[in-house]
Coordinates of C-alpha atoms in Angstrom, one line a residue:
Chain A
M1 CA 109.4 87.8 99.0
F2 CA 108.2 91.3 98.9
Q3 CA 108.3 94.5 97.1
D4 CA 110.7 94.5 94.0
S5 CA 113.3 97.1 94.8
D6 CA 112.5 99.6 92.4
T7 CA 109.1 99.8 93.8
L8 CA 110.3 100.5 97.1
V9 CA 112.8 103.0 95.9
E10 CA 111.0 105.0 93.3
E11 CA 108.8 107.3 95.3
K12 CA 110.7 109.7 97.2
P13 CA 108.8 111.6 99.4
R14 CA 107.6 114.7 97.8
G15 CA 107.9 117.4 100.7
C16 CA 106.4 115.1 103.3
T17 CA 103.6 117.6 103.8
R18 CA 101.6 115.7 100.9
A19 CA 101.6 112.5 102.5
V20 CA 100.7 113.6 106.4
G21 CA 97.5 115.2 105.0
M22 CA 95.8 111.6 104.7
L23 CA 94.6 111.5 108.2
K24 CA 96.1 114.5 109.9
A25 CA 96.7 114.5 113.5
V26 CA 93.8 116.3 114.9
R27 CA 94.9 117.1 118.4
G28 CA 94.5 120.9 119.1
G29 CA 93.8 123.9 117.2
K30 CA 91.1 124.4 114.9
A31 CA 90.5 121.0 114.0
K32 CA 88.4 120.9 117.3
L33 CA 85.0 120.2 116.4
R34 CA 81.8 120.4 118.4
V35 CA 79.7 117.3 119.1
S36 CA 77.4 116.9 116.3
K37 CA 75.5 113.8 116.4
D38 CA 76.5 110.8 118.4
G39 CA 75.9 107.1 117.7
T40 CA 78.1 106.6 115.0
P41 CA 79.3 103.1 115.0
E42 CA 82.6 104.1 115.6
A43 CA 81.8 106.0 118.9
H44 CA 79.9 102.7 119.7
W45 CA 83.0 100.5 119.2
V46 CA 85.0 103.0 121.3
A47 CA 82.6 102.8 124.1
C48 CA 82.7 98.9 123.9
M49 CA 86.7 99.1 124.3
Q50 CA 86.1 101.5 127.3
A51 CA 83.8 99.0 129.0
I52 CA 86.4 96.0 128.2
H53 CA 89.1 98.5 129.9
S54 CA 87.1 99.8 132.8
A55 CA 84.7 97.1 133.6
S56 CA 86.0 93.8 132.0
D57 CA 82.5 94.2 130.5
R58 CA 82.2 90.5 128.6
K59 CA 79.0 91.6 126.8
A60 CA 80.8 94.6 125.3
F61 CA 83.6 92.3 124.2
A62 CA 81.1 90.0 122.6
E63 CA 79.7 92.7 120.7
L64 CA 83.3 93.6 119.3
F65 CA 83.9 89.9 118.7
R66 CA 80.7 89.4 116.7
H67 CA 81.8 92.4 114.5
F68 CA 85.5 92.2 114.1
A69 CA 86.3 88.5 114.3
P70 CA 84.7 87.2 110.8
R71 CA 86.8 90.3 109.5
V72 CA 90.1 89.3 110.8
K73 CA 89.5 85.8 109.8
A74 CA 88.7 87.1 106.4
F75 CA 92.1 89.1 106.5
L76 CA 94.1 86.0 107.7
V77 CA 92.5 83.8 104.8
K78 CA 93.2 86.4 102.0
S79 CA 96.6 86.6 103.6
G80 CA 97.4 83.0 103.1
A81 CA 96.3 81.3 106.2
D82 CA 93.9 77.9 105.8
M83 CA 90.7 77.9 107.8
S84 CA 91.7 76.3 111.0
M85 CA 94.7 78.7 111.3
A86 CA 92.8 81.7 110.6
E87 CA 90.2 80.5 113.1
E88 CA 92.7 80.0 115.7
C89 CA 94.7 83.2 115.1
T90 CA 91.4 85.4 115.0
Q91 CA 90.6 83.9 118.5
E92 CA 94.3 84.9 119.7
V93 CA 93.9 88.5 118.0
M94 CA 90.8 89.1 119.8
A95 CA 92.1 87.8 123.2
I96 CA 95.0 90.4 122.7
V97 CA 92.2 93.0 122.0
W98 CA 90.7 92.4 125.3
R99 CA 94.3 92.2 127.4
K100 CA 95.6 95.3 125.6
A101 CA 92.3 97.4 125.8
A102 CA 94.0 99.8 128.1
L103 CA 96.5 100.7 125.4
F104 CA 93.9 101.7 122.9
D105 CA 93.8 105.5 122.3
P106 CA 90.8 106.5 120.5
S107 CA 92.2 110.0 119.8
R108 CA 94.9 108.2 117.8
A109 CA 93.3 105.4 115.8
S110 CA 89.9 103.7 115.2
V111 CA 89.3 100.4 116.8
A112 CA 89.2 98.9 113.2
T113 CA 92.9 100.2 112.6
W114 CA 93.6 98.9 116.2
V115 CA 92.3 95.6 115.5
F116 CA 94.1 95.6 112.1
T117 CA 97.6 96.5 113.6
I118 CA 97.3 93.5 116.0
A119 CA 95.9 91.0 113.3
R120 CA 98.8 92.3 111.2
N121 CA 101.5 91.8 113.7
R122 CA 100.0 88.0 114.5
K123 CA 100.0 87.5 110.7
I124 CA 103.4 88.2 110.6
D125 CA 104.4 85.9 113.6
A126 CA 102.2 83.2 112.7
L127 CA 102.3 82.9 108.7
R128 CA 105.7 84.3 108.0
K129 CA 107.4 83.2 111.3
Q130 CA 109.3 86.4 111.6
R131 CA 109.5 89.0 114.4
R132 CA 107.9 92.3 114.0
P133 CA 109.9 95.3 115.1
E134 CA 107.8 98.0 116.4
P135 CA 108.9 101.8 117.2
E136 CA 109.6 102.9 120.4
E137 CA 106.8 104.7 122.3
L138 CA 107.8 108.1 122.4
T139 CA 107.3 110.0 125.6
W140 CA 105.7 113.3 125.6
G141 CA 105.6 113.5 129.5
P142 CA 102.7 112.5 131.7
E143 CA 100.0 111.0 129.3
A144 CA 97.2 113.2 129.8
E145 CA 93.5 111.6 129.1
P146 CA 92.5 112.2 125.4
E147 CA 90.2 115.1 125.1
Q148 CA 86.9 114.2 123.9
A149 CA 86.6 116.6 121.0
D150 CA 89.9 114.9 119.9
I151 CA 88.1 111.7 119.8
I152 CA 85.2 112.9 118.1
S153 CA 87.1 114.6 115.4
F154 CA 89.4 111.7 115.0
Q155 CA 86.1 109.5 114.6
Q156 CA 85.0 111.9 111.7
E157 CA 88.3 111.5 110.1
S158 CA 88.2 107.6 110.1
A159 CA 84.6 107.6 108.8
R160 CA 85.6 109.7 106.1
L161 CA 88.5 107.7 105.1
A162 CA 86.1 104.5 105.4
K163 CA 83.9 106.1 102.9
A164 CA 86.7 107.2 100.8
V165 CA 88.0 103.7 100.6
A166 CA 84.7 102.4 99.9
A167 CA 84.3 104.9 97.2
L168 CA 87.4 103.8 95.5
P169 CA 86.9 102.4 91.8
E170 CA 86.8 98.8 91.9
K171 CA 90.3 98.3 90.0
Q172 CA 92.0 100.5 92.3
R173 CA 90.3 99.0 95.6
V174 CA 91.5 95.7 94.6
L175 CA 95.0 96.7 94.4
V176 CA 95.1 98.3 97.6
E177 CA 93.6 95.2 99.2
Q178 CA 96.2 93.0 97.7
A179 CA 99.1 95.5 98.9
Y180 CA 97.6 95.2 102.4
F181 CA 96.0 91.5 102.6
G182 CA 98.1 89.6 100.2
D183 CA 101.6 88.7 100.7
L184 CA 102.9 89.4 97.2
S185 CA 104.9 92.1 95.8
H186 CA 104.2 94.5 93.3
S187 CA 105.5 92.4 90.5
E188 CA 103.9 89.0 92.0
I189 CA 100.6 90.9 91.7
A190 CA 101.7 91.7 88.0
D191 CA 102.2 88.0 87.5
S192 CA 99.0 86.9 89.0
T193 CA 96.7 89.8 87.3
G194 CA 98.6 89.8 84.1
L195 CA 98.8 93.4 84.4
P196 CA 101.9 95.4 83.7
L197 CA 103.8 96.2 86.7
G198 CA 103.8 100.1 85.6
T199 CA 100.0 100.0 85.6
I200 CA 99.9 98.3 88.9
K201 CA 102.0 100.9 90.5
S202 CA 100.0 104.1 88.7
R203 CA 96.9 102.4 90.0
L204 CA 98.3 102.1 93.5
R205 CA 99.3 105.8 93.5
L206 CA 96.1 106.8 92.0
A207 CA 94.1 105.3 94.8
L208 CA 96.5 106.8 97.6
D209 CA 96.1 110.1 95.9
R210 CA 92.3 109.8 95.9
L211 CA 92.3 109.0 99.7
R212 CA 94.6 111.9 100.5
H213 CA 92.3 114.1 98.4
A214 CA 89.1 112.9 100.2
M215 CA 90.9 113.8 103.5
T216 CA 91.7 117.1 102.6
Chain B
M1 CA 117.4 116.1 115.7
T2 CA 116.5 117.7 112.2
I3 CA 115.9 114.8 109.7
K4 CA 116.2 115.7 106.2
H5 CA 115.9 112.1 104.4
H6 CA 112.6 110.0 105.1
L7 CA 111.4 106.9 104.3
T8 CA 109.8 106.4 100.8
E9 CA 105.7 105.8 100.6
P10 CA 106.0 102.3 99.1
I11 CA 108.4 101.3 102.0
L12 CA 105.9 102.9 104.7
M13 CA 102.9 101.4 103.2
A14 CA 104.6 97.6 102.9
Y15 CA 105.6 98.0 106.7
S16 CA 102.0 98.9 107.6
A17 CA 100.7 96.0 105.5
G18 CA 103.4 93.6 107.2
T19 CA 105.0 92.6 103.8
L20 CA 108.5 93.7 104.4
P21 CA 111.4 91.5 105.5
E22 CA 112.2 91.5 108.9
A23 CA 115.6 93.3 108.3
F24 CA 114.0 96.2 106.7
S25 CA 111.4 96.4 109.3
L26 CA 113.9 97.0 112.0
V27 CA 115.2 99.9 110.1
V28 CA 112.0 101.4 109.6
A29 CA 111.0 100.7 113.2
T30 CA 114.4 102.6 114.4
H31 CA 113.8 105.3 111.8
L32 CA 110.1 105.7 113.0
S33 CA 111.4 105.9 116.7
M34 CA 113.5 108.9 115.6
C35 CA 111.0 110.6 113.3
E36 CA 107.6 111.9 114.0
E37 CA 107.0 112.9 110.6
C38 CA 107.2 109.2 109.6
R39 CA 105.6 108.0 112.2
A40 CA 102.5 110.0 111.3
R41 CA 102.8 109.0 107.9
A42 CA 102.8 105.3 108.9
A43 CA 99.8 105.7 111.3
S44 CA 98.1 106.8 107.9
Y45 CA 98.8 103.7 106.3
D46 CA 97.8 101.6 109.4
A47 CA 94.4 103.7 109.0
V48 CA 94.3 102.6 105.4
G49 CA 94.7 99.2 106.6
G50 CA 92.0 99.6 109.1
A51 CA 89.1 100.8 106.7
M52 CA 90.3 97.7 104.4
L53 CA 89.4 95.5 107.2
D54 CA 85.8 96.4 106.7
G55 CA 85.5 94.5 103.4
A56 CA 85.0 90.6 103.4
T57 CA 83.8 88.6 106.5
L58 CA 84.0 85.0 107.0
D59 CA 82.0 83.3 109.6
M60 CA 83.9 82.1 112.6
D61 CA 83.5 78.4 114.0
E62 CA 80.6 77.5 116.4
G63 CA 81.6 78.3 120.1
A64 CA 84.6 80.4 119.0
L65 CA 83.7 83.5 121.3
E66 CA 83.5 81.1 124.3
A67 CA 86.8 79.5 123.3
T68 CA 88.2 83.0 122.9
L69 CA 86.8 83.8 126.7
A70 CA 88.4 80.7 127.9
L71 CA 91.8 81.8 126.1
L72 CA 91.4 84.9 128.6
E73 CA 91.5 82.8 131.8
A74 CA 95.2 81.6 130.8
P75 CA 98.0 83.4 132.7
V76 CA 99.6 85.9 130.9
E77 CA 103.5 86.1 130.6
R78 CA 104.5 89.7 130.9
P79 CA 107.5 90.5 129.0
I80 CA 110.1 92.2 131.4
K81 CA 110.9 95.7 130.2
A82 CA 114.7 96.2 130.5
D83 CA 115.6 99.7 131.8
V84 CA 116.5 102.4 129.2
P85 CA 119.7 103.8 130.0
A86 CA 119.5 107.5 130.2
D87 CA 122.1 108.2 127.7
A88 CA 121.1 105.4 125.1
V89 CA 122.4 105.8 121.4
F90 CA 120.0 103.3 120.1
P91 CA 116.6 103.7 119.7
G92 CA 114.4 100.6 121.5
P93 CA 113.9 98.2 118.7
L94 CA 117.4 98.2 117.8
R95 CA 118.3 97.7 121.4
D96 CA 116.2 94.6 121.4
Y97 CA 118.0 93.1 118.5
V98 CA 121.5 94.2 119.9
G99 CA 120.5 93.1 123.4
G100 CA 121.7 96.4 124.8
D101 CA 123.2 99.7 123.6
L102 CA 126.2 100.8 121.6
D103 CA 128.5 99.2 124.3
A104 CA 126.9 95.9 124.0
V105 CA 127.6 95.6 120.0
Q106 CA 129.8 92.7 119.2
W107 CA 132.2 94.2 116.1
K108 CA 134.0 92.7 113.5
A109 CA 136.6 94.2 111.6
V110 CA 135.9 94.3 107.7
G111 CA 138.9 96.3 106.5
G112 CA 139.9 99.9 106.3
G113 CA 139.1 100.4 110.1
V114 CA 135.6 99.8 109.4
R115 CA 133.8 97.4 111.8
Q116 CA 130.1 95.8 111.2
A117 CA 128.0 93.5 113.5
I118 CA 125.3 91.5 111.5
L119 CA 122.0 91.3 113.5
P120 CA 120.0 88.0 113.7
T121 CA 116.6 88.3 111.4
S122 CA 114.9 86.1 109.1
K123 CA 116.8 85.3 105.9
D124 CA 114.8 87.0 103.2
A125 CA 117.1 90.1 103.7
S126 CA 120.1 91.0 106.3
V127 CA 120.5 94.3 108.4
R128 CA 123.9 95.2 110.1
L129 CA 125.4 97.7 112.1
L130 CA 128.4 99.9 110.3
H131 CA 131.0 101.7 112.2
I132 CA 133.0 104.0 110.3
P133 CA 135.8 106.0 111.7
A134 CA 135.6 109.9 111.1
G135 CA 136.8 111.0 107.8
M136 CA 137.1 107.4 106.6
A137 CA 135.7 106.6 103.1
V138 CA 133.9 103.4 102.4
P139 CA 135.1 101.9 99.0
D140 CA 132.5 102.0 96.2
H141 CA 130.2 99.5 96.5
G142 CA 127.2 99.0 94.1
H143 CA 123.8 97.4 95.6
R144 CA 122.1 94.4 94.3
G145 CA 119.0 94.9 95.5
T146 CA 117.8 97.6 98.0
E147 CA 119.6 99.0 100.6
L148 CA 118.2 101.1 103.4
T149 CA 120.8 103.0 105.4
L150 CA 119.9 104.8 108.7
V151 CA 122.4 107.1 110.4
L152 CA 122.5 106.7 114.1
Q153 CA 125.5 108.8 115.3
G154 CA 127.7 110.9 113.1
A155 CA 127.4 111.6 109.5
F156 CA 128.2 110.5 106.0
R157 CA 128.2 112.2 102.6
D158 CA 128.1 110.7 99.2
E159 CA 127.6 111.7 95.9
E160 CA 123.9 112.3 96.5
D161 CA 124.1 114.5 99.6
R162 CA 124.8 114.5 103.3
F163 CA 123.0 112.1 105.7
G164 CA 123.1 112.7 109.7
P165 CA 121.6 111.4 112.6
G166 CA 117.8 110.1 111.9
D167 CA 118.3 110.4 107.9
V168 CA 117.8 107.4 106.0
E169 CA 119.2 106.6 102.6
V170 CA 117.3 104.4 100.4
A171 CA 119.3 103.0 97.4
N172 CA 118.6 100.5 94.6
E173 CA 121.0 98.8 92.3
D174 CA 121.3 102.0 90.0
L175 CA 123.3 103.7 92.9
T176 CA 127.1 103.3 92.9
H177 CA 128.4 105.7 95.6
T178 CA 131.4 106.5 98.0
P179 CA 130.1 107.3 101.5
V180 CA 132.8 109.1 103.3
A181 CA 132.2 109.5 107.2
E182 CA 132.6 113.4 108.3
E183 CA 135.4 114.5 110.3
G184 CA 135.1 114.9 114.0
M185 CA 132.8 112.0 114.8
D186 CA 132.9 108.4 113.9
C187 CA 129.7 107.5 112.0
I188 CA 127.5 104.6 112.9
C189 CA 124.7 103.3 110.5
L190 CA 122.2 100.6 110.5
A191 CA 122.0 99.2 106.9
A192 CA 119.5 96.7 105.5
T193 CA 119.7 95.1 102.1
D194 CA 117.8 92.2 100.5
A195 CA 120.6 91.4 98.0
P196 CA 120.8 87.5 98.2
L197 CA 123.9 86.7 100.1
R198 CA 126.4 84.9 97.6
F199 CA 129.5 83.0 98.8
S200 CA 130.0 81.5 95.2
G201 CA 133.7 82.5 94.6
L202 CA 136.4 85.0 94.7
I203 CA 134.7 87.7 92.3
P204 CA 131.9 88.7 94.4
R205 CA 134.2 88.9 97.3
L206 CA 136.3 91.3 95.4
A207 CA 133.4 93.2 94.2
Q208 CA 132.2 93.8 97.4
P209 CA 135.0 93.8 99.9
F210 CA 133.3 96.3 102.2
L211 CA 130.2 94.3 102.9
R212 CA 132.2 90.7 103.0
I213 CA 129.4 89.2 101.0

């Protein structure tokens, strides 16, 4: 099963502005940043995605594969897949990365986030045997090519978020990881760790507050 | 559309983590199709998931890359996209489950002029469309688990507040309310609950005549 009901209900959005701050949309306005330095790993993965999309570049794909496939496999095993299923699903996830390369928008998601969403959907399909309803694509009129400045500022935001996640205190990081990678409700995490449910909820909240704070 | 009532943080996080039952995910996906704000918040949770991916690694099998490249040779079935009716009432994810728009719903009367249609999802929770005639009160009902109610058309009021198109009410077992559909327009909602469906006798039926569970 999933979250116990009180966990889901408890936190009403407190004037939603607070939540949006975590990774603000960086399109337009003063958020535009000048190109400072290039060659960040994220810029490299974005270049690989573009090479796959525009030139069916197998070398770029091999690079992405070597980096992301072992991470996706670990994610699937932590989520309850056995080794052979995780191996098979990871190959399918990476094949989808290739096929859907055209849909990747570097001004809206990092490559890691995009790979995560594909892996998550495969997990729901293969492990939980459920469909995954996805929101409708919003149509904003003709889709313009994302601005380079947007892409770069988004990459900087992603890098900050990754740093903030890495800097979380161990206890909080473990809980965030369990919330994402496990298939346990908060009360099941309470059972398996022996921690009171209240402690788990407050640690998760602390972790998320810390991430938001790092992004503002 | 001015949406006042949004999804809670834990629900958005669970949707992003992929741990919600399908019935709840359908309500979330439908709300996100109507609400830019929650969509941005959901994207933030996806970003956290992406950042978490950069933790552990597990070696792939020998020859995994070649096997994956071989997968790319296989022909791909392209899903056929149905045309979106210009005046669609239901957002895309809901149309997928109904098999069409409002006019395709197979309603069943549940008493008091209220009609419902249960949509097919996994069994760990259930989701239904409700059609409540304008001005009609839905009998008092408690919730045995979590209930998410999203308004698609019209509006209802209960002891808590008013809920209009796009608004979502998140209720648990503490809330006993009497929703009343506003005058003027019939109210259509999408409601998911993880209460176990019990058919064990007369009393639960009498206790929840409205939902017939």
